[in-house]
Amino acid sequence: MVFSQPQQDEGEAPAGPSRAVAPSGLSVTLAADRPMPLDCGAAIGPFVMAYTTRGTLNAARSNAILICHALTGDQFVDGVHPITGKPGWWSLLVGPGRPIDTDRFFVICANVLGGCMGTTGPADIDPATGCAYGLDFPVITISDMVRAQALLLDHLGIDSLFAVLGGSMGAMQALQWAVDYPERVFCAVPIAGAARHSAQNIALHEVGRRAIMADPRWHDGRYAEHGDRPLDGLAVARMAAHITYLSEPALHRKFGRNLQDRQRLGFSFDADFQVESYLRHQGSAFVDRFDANAYLYITRAMDYFDLAATRDGDLPAVFRGADGAGTPVRFCLISFSGDWLFPTRESRAIVHALNMAAANVSFVEIDSDKGHDAFLLEEPAFFAVLAGFLDGQAEHRGIAGP
Amino acid sequence: MTAAAVPGVDAPAPAAGRRLASIRPDLLPVAAMVPAGSRVLDVGCDRGDLLDHLWREKRVDGRGIEISHEGVRACIARGLSVIQGDADTDLADFPSDAFDCVILSQTLQTVTAPRPVLRHLVRIGRTAIVSFPNFGYWRVRAALALKGRMPVTSGLPATWYDTPNIHLCTIRDFVALAAEVGISIDRSLIVRRSGRVAERPPGAWANLVGEYAIFRLSRAA
């Protein structure tokens, strides 16, 4: 049987929470029979998961690739984004003949649990109260996100993924997948990631969260009931975060000290400099597509991420089975030399642990001065490595060429 | 490292009908020593020619370590499992007996600390295969003795100021070091300038006529 693009199955189980946003794409209600346990001790269900697929699942159901999105990403990995009207965040990488070749692979990308692009999150209506969850939404973790994605795979009838890949928070999910479901993952590609969120990164996230919470329009998270939104706080959070995705050379190359629409300094606090104007634009464009509470929850999930926490910090042990054998999952880690948010040494620490577990691992650092964002940009060496890795692994897996 | 262009390596060829990449002639006797279906770590694997050859010819489960970005990218792009790393620093991560065989081909003379590297080779692998240019080869001796200059030969083509080779040794030097660090030499091959490979005990004659040496090693009992 060949499984092609499933039809929209929203409404199969109408018991789920109602939607605040209903962008195009697919969605399904999960955990309808039995709530899904969460790391915080609570359980969630039924909940909605929004996703997109590309390509065709083969008869053996062996060619599925799960792409995990980053903090502010979503399921619209390629094609035109229904809200921004811009190309999907990985449209350079995903498509027919591209490194993640949709002529060959069945590509799935789902909005994470706690998100705001169709999957249940804090902006959705709590059926128990009839109001938006707000801060009553349970704190979720990367592991919870992955557990929810596993339910989606069950729904799609996919026992085993050929590959799971993602950058940044997507890399965290790819790692968590390999650790929590080694029997369901053939290979994993964590890009620009880390085995745990660093103190510096937690600190940076805290700045963003405090910006949102300091906005009086946040209303202690109950802005939906006030018909309001903390747009300024969320915009500032985004501006601060955006700087961390770039690099000093990239900013200098793009803007230098160039002035914005003026010949001389204005002796005011307007956006004199192009870089200021750019950041303000990034902030204001972001609030159109993102929910402030979802930003709090997803940044928290990243902060809590520590792959070895349950093993007393012993990272190699995470990649060994109960019998002491190394994980069967084949890894390819990729980092970027100019990324100071998730620097190469973080990826290298994972590689060292995988070597100690005698796992099958490839690793390369790509030369780039574009900062953390490099994983979203045109980087031919990155594309060549990713395409080559997937091609080689597909051969091992016995997946036919395009 | 600017490796010579090898046909079929610069771009990943389609999976079906991929041409067998030709490998450097000095790698063939190394490949011949590797048992089919074994687990192999190639330290300093360059662009992965040997690993690719071993996978295609012998279904060897191979891994590699390579220091150059370019080499690692080429390896991964042809489907090999290779990490960017350094023999001097990264071998310590690997658990003991993780591989049937660890290969260090034409790399020993470039590492900072050959002694710990050799110890790691026979710790990580049940056997190790090491090849290196023999500084006792008569043409090398002659170049130094007669011209009074650092030898530049077919086996050691770089000038002294350009060479990556910082720890050159002769076959007899290697034999002495192996004894000192508790490594036994199970097989000893020399490669003549003609490319002819011969099994020779690692004595004075091999040290004179061998342009390269290839040893199979294991932990001394």
Coordinates of C-alpha atoms in Angstrom, one line a residue:
Chain A
M1 CA 0.0 0.0 0.0
V2 CA 1.3 3.4 -0.9
F3 CA 0.4 6.2 1.5
S4 CA 0.3 9.6 -0.2
Q5 CA -0.6 13.0 1.1
P6 CA -3.3 12.3 3.7
Q7 CA -6.5 14.3 3.5
Q8 CA -7.2 17.0 6.1
D9 CA -8.4 14.9 9.1
E10 CA -9.3 17.7 11.4
G11 CA -12.7 16.9 12.9
E12 CA -12.1 13.2 13.1
A13 CA -12.3 13.5 16.9
P14 CA -14.0 16.8 17.7
A15 CA -13.4 16.4 21.4
G16 CA -10.1 18.4 21.1
P17 CA -9.7 22.0 22.2
S18 CA -10.9 24.6 19.7
R19 CA -8.4 26.5 17.6
A20 CA -7.4 30.1 18.0
V21 CA -5.5 30.0 14.7
A22 CA -6.4 27.6 11.9
P23 CA -3.7 28.0 9.2
S24 CA -3.8 25.7 6.2
G25 CA -2.0 22.4 6.4
L26 CA -3.1 19.2 8.1
S27 CA -4.1 18.6 11.6
V28 CA -5.1 15.7 13.7
T29 CA -6.5 15.2 17.3
L30 CA -4.2 13.0 19.3
A31 CA -4.3 11.4 22.7
A32 CA -8.1 11.3 22.5
D33 CA -8.5 7.9 24.1
R34 CA -5.9 8.4 26.8
P35 CA -4.1 11.6 27.8
M36 CA -0.4 11.7 27.1
P37 CA 1.7 12.0 30.2
L38 CA 4.0 15.0 30.4
D39 CA 7.4 15.3 32.2
C40 CA 5.9 17.8 34.6
G41 CA 3.6 15.1 36.0
A42 CA 0.4 16.3 34.3
A43 CA -1.1 14.8 31.3
I44 CA -2.5 16.3 28.1
G45 CA -5.2 15.1 25.8
P46 CA -6.9 15.2 23.6
F47 CA -4.8 17.8 21.8
V48 CA -4.4 18.9 18.2
M49 CA -1.3 18.6 16.2
A50 CA -0.8 20.6 13.0
Y51 CA 1.6 19.3 10.4
T52 CA 2.5 19.2 6.8
T53 CA 3.8 16.4 4.6
R54 CA 5.7 16.3 1.3
G55 CA 6.4 13.5 -1.0
T56 CA 5.0 9.9 -0.9
L57 CA 5.4 7.2 1.7
N58 CA 6.8 4.1 -0.1
A59 CA 5.2 0.7 0.2
A60 CA 7.7 -0.5 2.8
R61 CA 7.0 2.7 4.8
S62 CA 10.7 3.1 5.2
N63 CA 11.4 6.6 3.6
A64 CA 9.8 8.9 6.2
I65 CA 11.8 11.9 7.4
L66 CA 10.7 13.9 10.3
I67 CA 11.9 17.5 10.3
C68 CA 11.8 19.2 13.7
H69 CA 11.5 23.0 13.7
A70 CA 13.3 25.5 15.9
L71 CA 12.0 27.9 18.5
T72 CA 10.1 30.2 16.2
G73 CA 9.8 27.8 13.3
D74 CA 6.7 25.9 12.4
Q75 CA 5.4 23.1 10.2
F76 CA 5.6 25.2 7.0
V77 CA 9.0 24.0 6.1
D78 CA 8.7 24.7 2.4
G79 CA 6.2 26.2 0.0
V80 CA 4.5 29.6 0.8
H81 CA 3.9 30.3 4.5
P82 CA 0.1 30.9 4.9
I83 CA 0.6 33.9 7.3
T84 CA 3.8 35.6 6.2
G85 CA 3.4 34.8 2.5
K86 CA 7.2 34.1 2.5
P87 CA 8.9 30.9 1.5
G88 CA 9.0 28.2 4.2
W89 CA 12.0 28.3 6.6
W90 CA 13.8 25.3 4.9
S91 CA 12.5 25.7 1.4
L92 CA 16.1 25.8 0.2
L93 CA 16.6 22.3 1.6
V94 CA 13.3 20.6 1.1
G95 CA 11.8 19.8 -2.3
P96 CA 12.1 17.8 -5.4
G97 CA 15.8 17.3 -6.2
R98 CA 16.9 19.3 -3.2
P99 CA 19.1 17.8 -0.4
I100 CA 16.0 16.6 1.4
D101 CA 14.5 15.2 -1.8
T102 CA 10.8 14.9 -1.7
D103 CA 10.9 12.8 -4.9
R104 CA 12.6 10.2 -2.7
F105 CA 11.5 10.8 0.9
F106 CA 8.2 11.3 2.6
V107 CA 8.8 14.5 4.7
I108 CA 6.8 15.3 7.8
C109 CA 7.0 18.5 9.8
A110 CA 4.7 19.2 12.8
N111 CA 4.2 22.3 14.9
V112 CA 5.6 21.5 18.4
L113 CA 3.3 20.9 21.4
G114 CA 2.9 24.3 23.1
G115 CA 3.3 26.1 19.7
C116 CA 1.0 28.6 18.2
M117 CA 0.6 27.5 14.6
G118 CA -2.1 25.0 14.9
T119 CA -0.8 22.5 17.5
T120 CA -2.3 22.9 21.0
G121 CA -0.6 25.6 23.0
P122 CA -1.3 28.2 25.6
A123 CA -3.2 30.4 23.2
D124 CA -5.8 27.7 22.7
I125 CA -9.1 27.4 24.6
D126 CA -9.1 25.2 27.6
P127 CA -12.2 23.1 27.3
A128 CA -12.4 23.0 31.1
T129 CA -12.8 26.8 31.5
G130 CA -13.8 28.1 28.0
C131 CA -10.9 30.6 28.2
A132 CA -7.4 30.5 26.7
Y133 CA -5.0 28.3 28.7
G134 CA -2.5 31.1 29.3
L135 CA -0.2 30.1 32.1
D136 CA -2.5 27.2 33.1
F137 CA -1.0 25.4 30.2
P138 CA 1.4 22.7 31.6
V139 CA 5.1 23.4 31.2
I140 CA 6.3 21.1 28.4
T141 CA 9.7 19.7 27.6
I142 CA 11.6 18.7 24.5
S143 CA 10.8 15.1 25.5
D144 CA 7.1 15.9 25.6
M145 CA 7.3 17.4 22.1
V146 CA 8.9 14.2 20.9
R147 CA 6.3 12.0 22.6
A148 CA 3.6 14.0 20.9
Q149 CA 5.3 13.6 17.5
A150 CA 5.5 9.8 18.2
L151 CA 1.7 9.8 18.5
L152 CA 1.5 11.6 15.2
L153 CA 3.6 8.9 13.6
D154 CA 1.4 6.2 15.1
H155 CA -1.6 8.0 13.5
L156 CA 0.2 8.1 10.1
G157 CA 1.1 4.4 10.5
I158 CA 4.8 4.9 10.5
D159 CA 6.7 2.6 12.8
S160 CA 10.2 3.7 12.0
L161 CA 11.6 7.0 10.6
F162 CA 14.4 6.9 8.1
A163 CA 15.7 10.1 9.5
V164 CA 14.9 12.8 12.1
L165 CA 16.6 16.1 11.6
G166 CA 16.5 19.6 12.8
G167 CA 18.5 22.7 13.7
S168 CA 18.8 24.4 17.1
M169 CA 15.7 23.3 19.1
G170 CA 15.1 21.0 16.2
A171 CA 18.5 19.4 16.9
M172 CA 17.4 18.9 20.6
Q173 CA 14.3 17.1 19.3
A174 CA 16.4 14.9 16.9
L175 CA 18.7 13.9 19.8
Q176 CA 15.7 13.2 22.1
W177 CA 14.1 11.1 19.4
A178 CA 17.3 9.0 19.0
V179 CA 17.5 8.6 22.8
D180 CA 13.8 7.9 23.6
Y181 CA 12.9 5.9 20.5
P182 CA 16.2 4.4 19.1
E183 CA 14.2 1.5 17.6
R184 CA 12.1 4.0 15.6
V185 CA 14.9 6.1 14.1
F186 CA 17.4 4.9 11.5
C187 CA 19.5 8.0 11.5
A188 CA 19.5 11.4 13.2
V189 CA 20.9 14.7 12.1
P190 CA 21.2 17.3 14.9
I191 CA 22.3 20.6 13.3
A192 CA 23.7 23.5 15.3
G193 CA 22.5 21.9 18.6
A194 CA 23.7 20.9 22.0
A195 CA 23.1 18.1 24.5
R196 CA 21.9 20.7 27.0
H197 CA 21.0 24.4 27.0
S198 CA 23.9 26.4 28.3
A199 CA 23.7 28.9 31.2
Q200 CA 24.3 31.7 28.7
N201 CA 21.4 30.6 26.5
I202 CA 19.1 30.2 29.5
A203 CA 20.1 33.8 30.5
L204 CA 19.3 35.1 27.0
H205 CA 16.0 33.4 27.1
E206 CA 15.2 34.9 30.5
V207 CA 15.8 38.4 29.1
G208 CA 13.1 37.6 26.4
R209 CA 10.7 36.3 28.9
R210 CA 11.1 39.2 31.2
A211 CA 10.5 41.6 28.3
I212 CA 7.2 39.9 27.6
M213 CA 6.2 39.8 31.3
A214 CA 7.2 43.4 31.9
D215 CA 4.7 44.5 29.2
P216 CA 1.5 45.6 31.1
R217 CA -0.4 44.3 28.1
W218 CA 0.7 40.8 29.1
H219 CA -1.9 40.9 31.9
D220 CA -0.2 38.0 33.8
G221 CA -0.6 35.8 30.8
R222 CA -4.4 36.5 30.5
Y223 CA -4.2 38.9 27.6
A224 CA -6.7 37.0 25.5
E225 CA -9.5 37.7 28.0
H226 CA -8.5 41.4 28.0
G227 CA -8.7 41.4 24.2
D228 CA -5.0 42.5 24.3
R229 CA -1.6 41.3 23.4
P230 CA 1.9 42.2 24.8
L231 CA 3.2 43.2 21.3
D232 CA 6.0 45.5 22.6
G233 CA 7.3 42.9 25.0
L234 CA 7.3 40.1 22.5
A235 CA 8.9 42.4 19.9
V236 CA 11.7 43.3 22.3
A237 CA 12.2 39.6 23.1
R238 CA 12.5 38.8 19.4
M239 CA 14.9 41.7 18.8
A240 CA 17.2 40.5 21.6
A241 CA 17.0 36.9 20.4
H242 CA 17.6 37.9 16.8
I243 CA 20.9 39.4 17.6
T244 CA 22.0 36.0 19.1
Y245 CA 21.2 34.3 15.8
L246 CA 23.6 36.5 13.9
S247 CA 27.2 37.4 14.3
E248 CA 29.3 40.5 14.5
P249 CA 30.7 40.0 11.0
A250 CA 27.3 39.3 9.5
L251 CA 25.8 42.5 11.1
H252 CA 28.8 44.6 10.1
R253 CA 28.6 43.3 6.5
K254 CA 24.9 43.9 6.2
F255 CA 24.6 47.3 8.0
G256 CA 27.9 48.7 9.2
R257 CA 27.1 52.0 10.8
N258 CA 24.9 53.0 7.8
L259 CA 22.1 55.5 8.6
Q260 CA 18.5 54.7 7.9
D261 CA 16.8 57.1 5.4
R262 CA 18.9 60.1 6.6
Q263 CA 22.2 61.8 5.9
R264 CA 23.2 62.7 9.4
L265 CA 22.6 61.6 13.0
G266 CA 19.2 62.7 14.3
F267 CA 20.2 63.4 17.9
S268 CA 17.2 61.5 19.0
F269 CA 16.2 58.0 19.8
D270 CA 14.6 57.3 16.4
A271 CA 16.1 54.4 14.5
D272 CA 19.0 56.4 13.1
F273 CA 21.0 53.3 12.2
Q274 CA 19.9 50.7 9.6
V275 CA 20.6 48.0 12.1
E276 CA 18.1 49.5 14.5
S277 CA 15.5 49.8 11.8
Y278 CA 16.1 46.2 10.8
L279 CA 15.8 44.9 14.4
R280 CA 12.6 46.9 14.9
H281 CA 11.2 45.4 11.7
Q282 CA 12.2 41.9 12.9
G283 CA 10.4 42.5 16.2
S284 CA 7.2 43.9 14.6
A285 CA 7.0 41.2 11.9
F286 CA 7.4 38.5 14.5
V287 CA 4.4 39.5 16.7
D288 CA 2.1 39.1 13.7
R289 CA 2.8 35.4 13.6
F290 CA 3.7 34.4 17.2
D291 CA 2.0 34.1 20.5
A292 CA 3.7 35.6 23.5
N293 CA 2.8 32.8 25.9
A294 CA 3.9 30.2 23.4
Y295 CA 7.2 32.0 23.3
L296 CA 7.5 31.7 27.1
Y297 CA 6.7 28.0 27.0
I298 CA 8.9 27.0 24.1
T299 CA 11.9 28.9 25.5
R300 CA 11.3 27.1 28.8
A301 CA 11.3 23.8 27.1
M302 CA 14.7 24.6 25.6
D303 CA 16.1 25.7 29.0
Y304 CA 15.0 22.5 30.6
F305 CA 16.7 20.4 27.9
D306 CA 19.6 18.3 29.3
L307 CA 19.9 15.0 27.6
A308 CA 22.0 13.4 30.3
A309 CA 20.1 14.8 33.3
T310 CA 18.4 11.4 34.0
R311 CA 21.9 9.7 33.9
D312 CA 23.6 12.0 36.4
G313 CA 25.3 13.9 33.5
D314 CA 26.8 10.8 32.0
L315 CA 26.2 11.6 28.3
P316 CA 27.8 8.5 26.8
A317 CA 25.4 6.4 29.0
V318 CA 22.5 8.1 27.2
F319 CA 23.6 6.5 24.0
R320 CA 24.0 3.0 25.3
G321 CA 21.3 0.4 25.6
A322 CA 20.4 -1.5 28.7
D323 CA 22.9 -4.2 27.5
G324 CA 25.7 -1.6 27.3
A325 CA 25.8 -1.7 23.5
G326 CA 26.0 1.5 21.6
T327 CA 22.8 3.0 20.1
P328 CA 21.9 1.6 16.7
V329 CA 21.0 5.1 15.4
R330 CA 23.4 6.6 12.9
F331 CA 24.3 10.2 13.6
C332 CA 25.5 13.1 11.6
L333 CA 26.2 16.2 13.6
I334 CA 26.8 19.5 11.9
S335 CA 27.9 22.8 13.4
F336 CA 28.8 26.2 12.0
S337 CA 32.1 27.9 12.9
G338 CA 30.5 31.3 13.3
D339 CA 27.7 30.1 15.6
W340 CA 28.3 31.4 19.1
L341 CA 24.8 30.5 20.4
F342 CA 25.3 26.7 19.8
P343 CA 29.1 26.7 19.2
T344 CA 30.9 23.7 17.7
R345 CA 32.2 22.6 21.0
E346 CA 28.6 21.7 22.0
S347 CA 28.3 19.4 19.0
R348 CA 31.8 18.0 19.6
A349 CA 30.8 17.1 23.2
I350 CA 28.0 14.9 21.7
V351 CA 30.4 13.4 19.2
H352 CA 32.8 12.5 22.0
A353 CA 30.0 10.8 23.9
L354 CA 28.8 8.9 20.8
N355 CA 32.4 7.8 20.2
M356 CA 32.6 6.6 23.8
A357 CA 29.4 4.6 23.2
A358 CA 31.0 3.2 20.0
A359 CA 28.1 4.6 18.1
N360 CA 28.1 5.3 14.3
V361 CA 28.7 9.0 14.0
S362 CA 29.7 11.6 11.5
F363 CA 30.6 15.2 12.3
V364 CA 31.6 18.2 10.4
E365 CA 31.9 21.9 11.2
I366 CA 30.9 24.1 8.3
D367 CA 32.9 27.3 7.8
S368 CA 30.5 30.2 8.0
D369 CA 30.5 33.6 9.7
K370 CA 26.8 34.0 9.6
G371 CA 26.1 33.0 13.2
H372 CA 23.5 30.5 14.4
D373 CA 21.2 31.4 11.5
A374 CA 23.6 29.7 9.1
F375 CA 21.5 26.5 9.3
L376 CA 18.6 28.4 7.7
L377 CA 20.7 30.0 5.0
E378 CA 22.3 29.1 1.6
E379 CA 25.4 27.2 2.7
P380 CA 26.5 25.0 -0.2
A381 CA 29.0 22.9 1.9
F382 CA 26.2 22.3 4.5
F383 CA 23.8 21.2 1.7
A384 CA 26.4 18.9 0.2
V385 CA 27.1 17.2 3.5
L386 CA 23.4 16.8 4.3
A387 CA 22.5 15.5 0.8
G388 CA 25.5 13.1 0.9
F389 CA 24.7 11.8 4.3
L390 CA 21.1 11.1 3.5
D391 CA 22.0 9.6 0.2
G392 CA 24.6 7.2 1.8
Q393 CA 22.2 6.3 4.6
A394 CA 19.3 5.7 2.2
E395 CA 21.6 3.2 0.4
H396 CA 22.2 1.4 3.7
R397 CA 18.5 1.5 4.4
G398 CA 17.7 0.1 1.0
I399 CA 15.6 3.1 -0.1
A400 CA 15.4 3.4 -3.9
G401 CA 16.9 6.4 -5.6
P402 CA 14.6 9.1 -6.9
Chain B
M1 CA 45.4 18.8 2.2
T2 CA 45.1 19.1 -1.6
A3 CA 44.5 15.6 -2.6
A4 CA 44.9 14.6 -6.2
A5 CA 41.6 14.6 -8.1
V6 CA 40.2 11.1 -7.9
P7 CA 37.6 10.2 -10.5
G8 CA 34.1 9.8 -9.1
V9 CA 35.0 11.3 -5.7
D10 CA 34.4 15.0 -6.1
A11 CA 30.7 14.6 -6.5
P12 CA 28.5 12.0 -4.9
A13 CA 27.7 9.6 -7.7
P14 CA 24.3 8.0 -7.9
A15 CA 23.9 5.0 -5.6
A16 CA 23.3 2.5 -8.3
G17 CA 26.1 1.8 -10.7
R18 CA 28.6 3.9 -8.7
R19 CA 32.1 3.4 -10.1
L20 CA 34.6 1.9 -7.9
A21 CA 37.0 4.7 -7.0
S22 CA 40.6 3.8 -7.7
I23 CA 42.6 3.9 -4.5
R24 CA 46.3 4.8 -4.0
P25 CA 48.4 1.8 -4.8
D26 CA 50.0 1.8 -1.3
L27 CA 46.5 1.4 0.2
L28 CA 45.9 -1.9 -1.6
P29 CA 48.1 -4.0 0.7
V30 CA 46.5 -2.3 3.7
A31 CA 43.1 -3.1 2.3
A32 CA 44.2 -6.7 1.7
M33 CA 45.0 -7.1 5.4
V34 CA 41.4 -6.1 6.6
P35 CA 39.1 -9.0 7.1
A36 CA 35.8 -8.8 5.2
G37 CA 32.8 -7.7 7.3
S38 CA 35.0 -6.3 10.1
R39 CA 34.6 -3.1 12.0
V40 CA 37.3 -0.6 11.0
L41 CA 38.5 2.8 12.1
D42 CA 40.6 4.7 9.6
V43 CA 42.5 7.5 11.4
G44 CA 43.5 10.2 9.0
C45 CA 41.1 8.9 6.3
D46 CA 41.5 11.9 4.0
R47 CA 38.7 11.8 1.4
G48 CA 37.6 8.3 2.4
D49 CA 39.1 6.3 -0.6
L50 CA 40.2 3.4 1.6
L51 CA 36.9 3.3 3.6
D52 CA 34.9 3.5 0.5
H53 CA 36.9 0.7 -1.1
L54 CA 36.6 -1.5 2.0
W55 CA 32.8 -0.9 2.1
R56 CA 32.3 -1.8 -1.6
E57 CA 34.8 -4.7 -1.8
K58 CA 34.5 -6.2 1.7
R59 CA 31.3 -4.8 3.3
V60 CA 33.5 -3.4 6.1
D61 CA 31.7 -1.3 8.7
G62 CA 34.0 1.6 8.6
R63 CA 34.5 4.9 10.5
G64 CA 36.9 7.6 9.9
I65 CA 38.7 10.5 11.6
E66 CA 40.0 13.3 9.4
I67 CA 41.5 16.6 10.4
S68 CA 40.6 18.6 7.2
H69 CA 37.2 20.1 6.6
E70 CA 37.5 19.3 3.0
G71 CA 38.3 15.7 3.6
V72 CA 35.4 15.2 6.1
R73 CA 32.9 16.9 3.8
A74 CA 34.0 14.7 0.9
C75 CA 33.7 11.5 3.1
I76 CA 30.2 12.3 4.4
A77 CA 29.0 13.4 1.0
R78 CA 29.9 9.9 -0.2
G79 CA 28.0 8.2 2.6
L80 CA 30.9 7.4 4.9
S81 CA 30.8 7.9 8.7
V82 CA 33.6 10.3 9.4
I83 CA 34.2 12.8 12.2
Q84 CA 36.3 15.9 12.0
G85 CA 39.0 15.3 14.5
D86 CA 42.6 14.8 15.3
A87 CA 44.5 11.6 16.0
D88 CA 46.4 13.3 18.8
T89 CA 43.3 14.4 20.8
D90 CA 40.3 12.3 19.7
L91 CA 41.5 8.7 20.0
A92 CA 41.2 8.9 23.8
D93 CA 37.4 9.0 23.5
F94 CA 37.0 5.6 21.9
P95 CA 36.4 2.6 24.2
S96 CA 38.8 -0.3 24.2
D97 CA 38.2 -3.0 21.6
A98 CA 35.6 -0.9 19.8
F99 CA 37.0 -2.0 16.4
D100 CA 38.5 -5.1 14.9
C101 CA 41.1 -3.1 13.2
V102 CA 42.4 0.5 13.4
I103 CA 44.2 1.9 10.4
L104 CA 46.8 4.7 10.5
S105 CA 48.0 5.0 7.0
Q106 CA 50.7 7.5 6.2
T107 CA 49.7 9.6 9.2
L108 CA 52.0 8.4 12.1
Q109 CA 54.8 10.8 10.9
T110 CA 52.4 13.8 11.1
V111 CA 51.1 13.3 14.7
T112 CA 52.4 15.4 17.6
A113 CA 52.8 12.4 20.0
P114 CA 53.3 9.1 18.2
R115 CA 53.7 7.0 21.3
P116 CA 50.2 7.6 22.9
V117 CA 48.7 7.4 19.4
L118 CA 50.2 4.0 18.9
R119 CA 49.0 2.8 22.3
H120 CA 45.5 4.0 21.5
L121 CA 45.5 2.2 18.2
V122 CA 46.1 -1.2 19.8
R123 CA 43.8 -0.4 22.7
I124 CA 40.8 0.7 20.5
G125 CA 41.4 -2.0 17.9
R126 CA 42.2 -5.7 18.4
T127 CA 44.6 -5.2 15.6
A128 CA 46.1 -2.1 14.0
I129 CA 47.6 -1.5 10.6
V130 CA 50.2 1.3 10.4
S131 CA 52.0 2.4 7.3
F132 CA 54.6 5.1 7.0
P133 CA 57.4 6.3 4.8
N134 CA 60.7 4.6 5.8
F135 CA 63.4 7.2 6.5
G136 CA 66.0 4.4 6.4
Y137 CA 65.2 3.8 2.6
W138 CA 68.5 3.9 0.8
R139 CA 67.5 6.8 -1.5
V140 CA 66.7 8.9 1.6
R141 CA 70.0 8.0 3.2
A142 CA 71.8 8.7 -0.1
A143 CA 70.1 12.1 -0.5
L144 CA 71.3 13.1 3.0
A145 CA 74.7 11.5 2.7
L146 CA 75.7 12.7 -0.7
K147 CA 73.9 16.0 -1.2
G148 CA 73.8 17.0 2.5
R149 CA 70.3 18.2 2.0
M150 CA 67.0 17.1 3.5
P151 CA 65.8 14.3 1.3
V152 CA 63.1 15.0 -1.3
T153 CA 62.1 11.7 -2.9
S154 CA 59.0 10.1 -4.5
G155 CA 58.0 8.9 -1.0
L156 CA 58.8 12.1 0.7
P157 CA 58.0 14.7 -1.9
A158 CA 57.7 17.8 0.3
T159 CA 60.6 20.2 1.1
W160 CA 61.6 20.4 4.8
Y161 CA 59.8 23.7 5.3
D162 CA 56.5 22.5 3.6
T163 CA 56.3 19.0 5.0
P164 CA 53.5 17.9 7.3
N165 CA 55.9 15.2 8.5
I166 CA 57.2 16.1 11.9
H167 CA 58.1 12.6 13.3
L168 CA 59.8 10.7 10.5
C169 CA 61.4 7.4 11.5
T170 CA 63.1 4.4 10.0
I171 CA 61.7 0.8 10.2
R172 CA 64.3 0.0 12.9
D173 CA 63.2 3.0 14.9
F174 CA 59.6 1.8 14.7
V175 CA 60.5 -1.7 15.8
A176 CA 62.4 -0.3 18.8
L177 CA 59.4 1.9 19.8
A178 CA 56.9 -0.9 19.3
A179 CA 59.0 -3.1 21.7
E180 CA 59.2 -0.2 24.2
V181 CA 55.4 0.4 24.3
G182 CA 54.4 -3.2 24.4
I183 CA 53.2 -3.6 20.8
S184 CA 53.9 -6.8 18.8
I185 CA 54.4 -6.7 15.1
D186 CA 52.4 -9.6 13.6
R187 CA 53.1 -8.9 10.0
S188 CA 55.7 -6.7 8.3
L189 CA 55.5 -5.6 4.6
I190 CA 57.6 -3.3 2.6
V191 CA 56.7 -1.4 -0.5
R192 CA 59.4 -1.0 -3.1
R193 CA 59.8 2.0 -5.3
S194 CA 58.3 -0.1 -8.1
G195 CA 55.2 -0.5 -6.1
R196 CA 56.0 -4.2 -5.5
V197 CA 54.9 -5.3 -2.0
A198 CA 56.8 -8.0 -0.2
E199 CA 56.5 -9.6 3.2
R200 CA 59.9 -9.1 4.9
P201 CA 61.0 -9.2 8.5
P202 CA 61.6 -5.7 9.8
G203 CA 65.4 -5.9 9.8
A204 CA 68.3 -4.2 8.2
W205 CA 67.4 -5.3 4.6
A206 CA 63.8 -4.1 4.8
N207 CA 65.1 -0.9 6.3
L208 CA 67.3 -0.4 3.3
V209 CA 65.1 -1.3 0.4
G210 CA 61.6 -0.5 1.7
E211 CA 60.3 2.9 0.6
Y212 CA 57.2 2.4 2.8
A213 CA 56.6 0.0 5.6
I214 CA 53.2 -1.6 6.5
F215 CA 52.9 -3.3 9.8
R216 CA 50.1 -5.2 11.4
L217 CA 50.2 -4.7 15.1
S218 CA 48.5 -5.9 18.3
R219 CA 49.0 -5.6 22.0
A220 CA 51.9 -7.7 23.1
A221 CA 50.7 -10.6 25.2

